[in-house]
Amino acid sequence: LLSEIIEITRAEEGYLVLLEDGSPNIKVSKSNNKTSNRDIGSISDSIVKKVIETKKPMVISDAVNHGEFKSSQSVINYKLTSV
């Protein structure tokens, strides 16, 4: 299912994150980027935390320049764009 979602959305990577005992855990990860220098499973904890807090999905077209997340170390390190 995750592979199909990645294909439909033309994403490079996709994750299924579930809360277990109040902590987010990556259950499934998939990457279509064969040249990625980043370990699969390395995601922005600040964005995941925000989604958990608000219980609402987020669509961010440029996370590196997004007011709320541009100073987040994980966003900077992973050079995130669309989330």
PDB file of C-alpha atoms in Angstrom:
ATOM      1  CA  LEU A   1       0.000   0.000   0.000  1.00  0.00           C
ATOM      2  CA  LEU A   2       2.783   2.442   0.886  1.00  0.00           C
ATOM      3  CA  SER A   3       4.484   1.797  -2.457  1.00  0.00           C
ATOM      4  CA  GLU A   4       1.264   2.683  -4.274  1.00  0.00           C
ATOM      5  CA  ILE A   5       0.821   5.869  -2.236  1.00  0.00           C
ATOM      6  CA  ILE A   6       4.400   6.896  -3.044  1.00  0.00           C
ATOM      7  CA  GLU A   7       3.798   6.233  -6.738  1.00  0.00           C
ATOM      8  CA  ILE A   8       0.502   8.150  -6.844  1.00  0.00           C
ATOM      9  CA  THR A   9       1.918  11.159  -4.976  1.00  0.00           C
ATOM     10  CA  ARG A  10       5.283  10.977  -6.773  1.00  0.00           C
ATOM     11  CA  ALA A  11       7.038  11.066  -3.419  1.00  0.00           C
ATOM     12  CA  GLU A  12      10.647   9.997  -2.964  1.00  0.00           C
ATOM     13  CA  GLU A  13       9.975   8.422   0.422  1.00  0.00           C
ATOM     14  CA  GLY A  14       7.047   7.364   2.565  1.00  0.00           C
ATOM     15  CA  TYR A  15       6.561   6.311   6.178  1.00  0.00           C
ATOM     16  CA  LEU A  16       3.910   4.765   8.370  1.00  0.00           C
ATOM     17  CA  VAL A  17       4.389   6.118  11.879  1.00  0.00           C
ATOM     18  CA  LEU A  18       2.353   4.678  14.746  1.00  0.00           C
ATOM     19  CA  LEU A  19       2.155   5.776  18.361  1.00  0.00           C
ATOM     20  CA  GLU A  20       3.193   3.034  20.763  1.00  0.00           C
ATOM     21  CA  ASP A  21       3.042   3.853  24.467  1.00  0.00           C
ATOM     22  CA  GLY A  22       2.912   7.525  23.486  1.00  0.00           C
ATOM     23  CA  SER A  23       6.061   7.412  21.338  1.00  0.00           C
ATOM     24  CA  PRO A  24       6.130   7.590  17.546  1.00  0.00           C
ATOM     25  CA  ASN A  25       7.639   4.527  15.866  1.00  0.00           C
ATOM     26  CA  ILE A  26       8.276   4.012  12.178  1.00  0.00           C
ATOM     27  CA  LYS A  27       6.549   0.766  11.267  1.00  0.00           C
ATOM     28  CA  VAL A  28       7.057   0.862   7.508  1.00  0.00           C
ATOM     29  CA  SER A  29       9.355   2.943   5.340  1.00  0.00           C
ATOM     30  CA  LYS A  30       9.885   2.968   1.594  1.00  0.00           C
ATOM     31  CA  SER A  31      12.176   4.940  -0.678  1.00  0.00           C
ATOM     32  CA  ASN A  32      12.139   5.340  -4.455  1.00  0.00           C
ATOM     33  CA  ASN A  33      15.297   7.458  -4.371  1.00  0.00           C
ATOM     34  CA  LYS A  34      18.111   5.063  -5.231  1.00  0.00           C
ATOM     35  CA  THR A  35      20.716   7.814  -4.856  1.00  0.00           C
ATOM     36  CA  SER A  36      19.623   9.052  -1.442  1.00  0.00           C
ATOM     37  CA  ASN A  37      22.472   9.746   0.992  1.00  0.00           C
ATOM     38  CA  ARG A  38      20.064   9.658   3.893  1.00  0.00           C
ATOM     39  CA  ASP A  39      19.225   6.569   5.918  1.00  0.00           C
ATOM     40  CA  ILE A  40      15.695   5.408   5.312  1.00  0.00           C
ATOM     41  CA  GLY A  41      13.810   5.903   8.524  1.00  0.00           C
ATOM     42  CA  SER A  42      15.368   9.272   9.302  1.00  0.00           C
ATOM     43  CA  ILE A  43      12.437  11.642   9.481  1.00  0.00           C
ATOM     44  CA  SER A  44      11.785  15.045  10.955  1.00  0.00           C
ATOM     45  CA  ASP A  45      10.864  14.577  14.579  1.00  0.00           C
ATOM     46  CA  SER A  46       9.614  18.169  14.824  1.00  0.00           C
ATOM     47  CA  ILE A  47       7.059  17.694  12.045  1.00  0.00           C
ATOM     48  CA  VAL A  48       5.933  14.320  13.406  1.00  0.00           C
ATOM     49  CA  LYS A  49       5.575  15.877  16.876  1.00  0.00           C
ATOM     50  CA  LYS A  50       3.405  18.684  15.468  1.00  0.00           C
ATOM     51  CA  VAL A  51       1.117  16.222  13.672  1.00  0.00           C
ATOM     52  CA  ILE A  52       0.752  14.182  16.864  1.00  0.00           C
ATOM     53  CA  GLU A  53       0.003  17.289  18.952  1.00  0.00           C
ATOM     54  CA  THR A  54      -2.580  18.734  16.567  1.00  0.00           C
ATOM     55  CA  LYS A  55      -3.978  15.385  15.378  1.00  0.00           C
ATOM     56  CA  LYS A  56      -4.194  16.927  11.906  1.00  0.00           C
ATOM     57  CA  PRO A  57      -2.326  16.118   8.702  1.00  0.00           C
ATOM     58  CA  MET A  58       0.183  18.649   7.413  1.00  0.00           C
ATOM     59  CA  VAL A  59       1.130  19.487   3.854  1.00  0.00           C
ATOM     60  CA  ILE A  60       4.254  21.621   3.614  1.00  0.00           C
ATOM     61  CA  SER A  61       5.609  22.578   0.204  1.00  0.00           C
ATOM     62  CA  ASP A  62       8.959  23.964   1.423  1.00  0.00           C
ATOM     63  CA  ALA A  63       9.854  22.830   4.949  1.00  0.00           C
ATOM     64  CA  VAL A  64      13.322  24.429   4.849  1.00  0.00           C
ATOM     65  CA  ASN A  65      11.712  27.861   4.469  1.00  0.00           C
ATOM     66  CA  HIS A  66       8.544  27.198   6.484  1.00  0.00           C
ATOM     67  CA  GLY A  67       8.219  29.692   9.350  1.00  0.00           C
ATOM     68  CA  GLU A  68       7.569  27.080  12.018  1.00  0.00           C
ATOM     69  CA  PHE A  69      10.099  24.464  10.905  1.00  0.00           C
ATOM     70  CA  LYS A  70      12.948  26.326   9.187  1.00  0.00           C
ATOM     71  CA  SER A  71      15.014  26.305  12.388  1.00  0.00           C
ATOM     72  CA  SER A  72      14.327  22.631  13.133  1.00  0.00           C
ATOM     73  CA  GLN A  73      17.587  20.680  13.126  1.00  0.00           C
ATOM     74  CA  SER A  74      16.007  17.646  11.449  1.00  0.00           C
ATOM     75  CA  VAL A  75      14.502  19.775   8.657  1.00  0.00           C
ATOM     76  CA  ILE A  76      17.869  21.456   8.099  1.00  0.00           C
ATOM     77  CA  ASN A  77      19.864  18.210   8.240  1.00  0.00           C
ATOM     78  CA  TYR A  78      17.581  16.349   5.839  1.00  0.00           C
ATOM     79  CA  LYS A  79      17.053  19.403   3.582  1.00  0.00           C
ATOM     80  CA  LEU A  80      13.331  18.714   3.522  1.00  0.00           C
ATOM     81  CA  THR A  81      11.152  20.277   0.901  1.00  0.00           C
ATOM     82  CA  SER A  82       7.704  18.763   0.464  1.00  0.00           C
ATOM     83  CA  VAL A  83       6.280  17.006   3.501  1.00  0.00           C
TER      84      VAL A  83
END
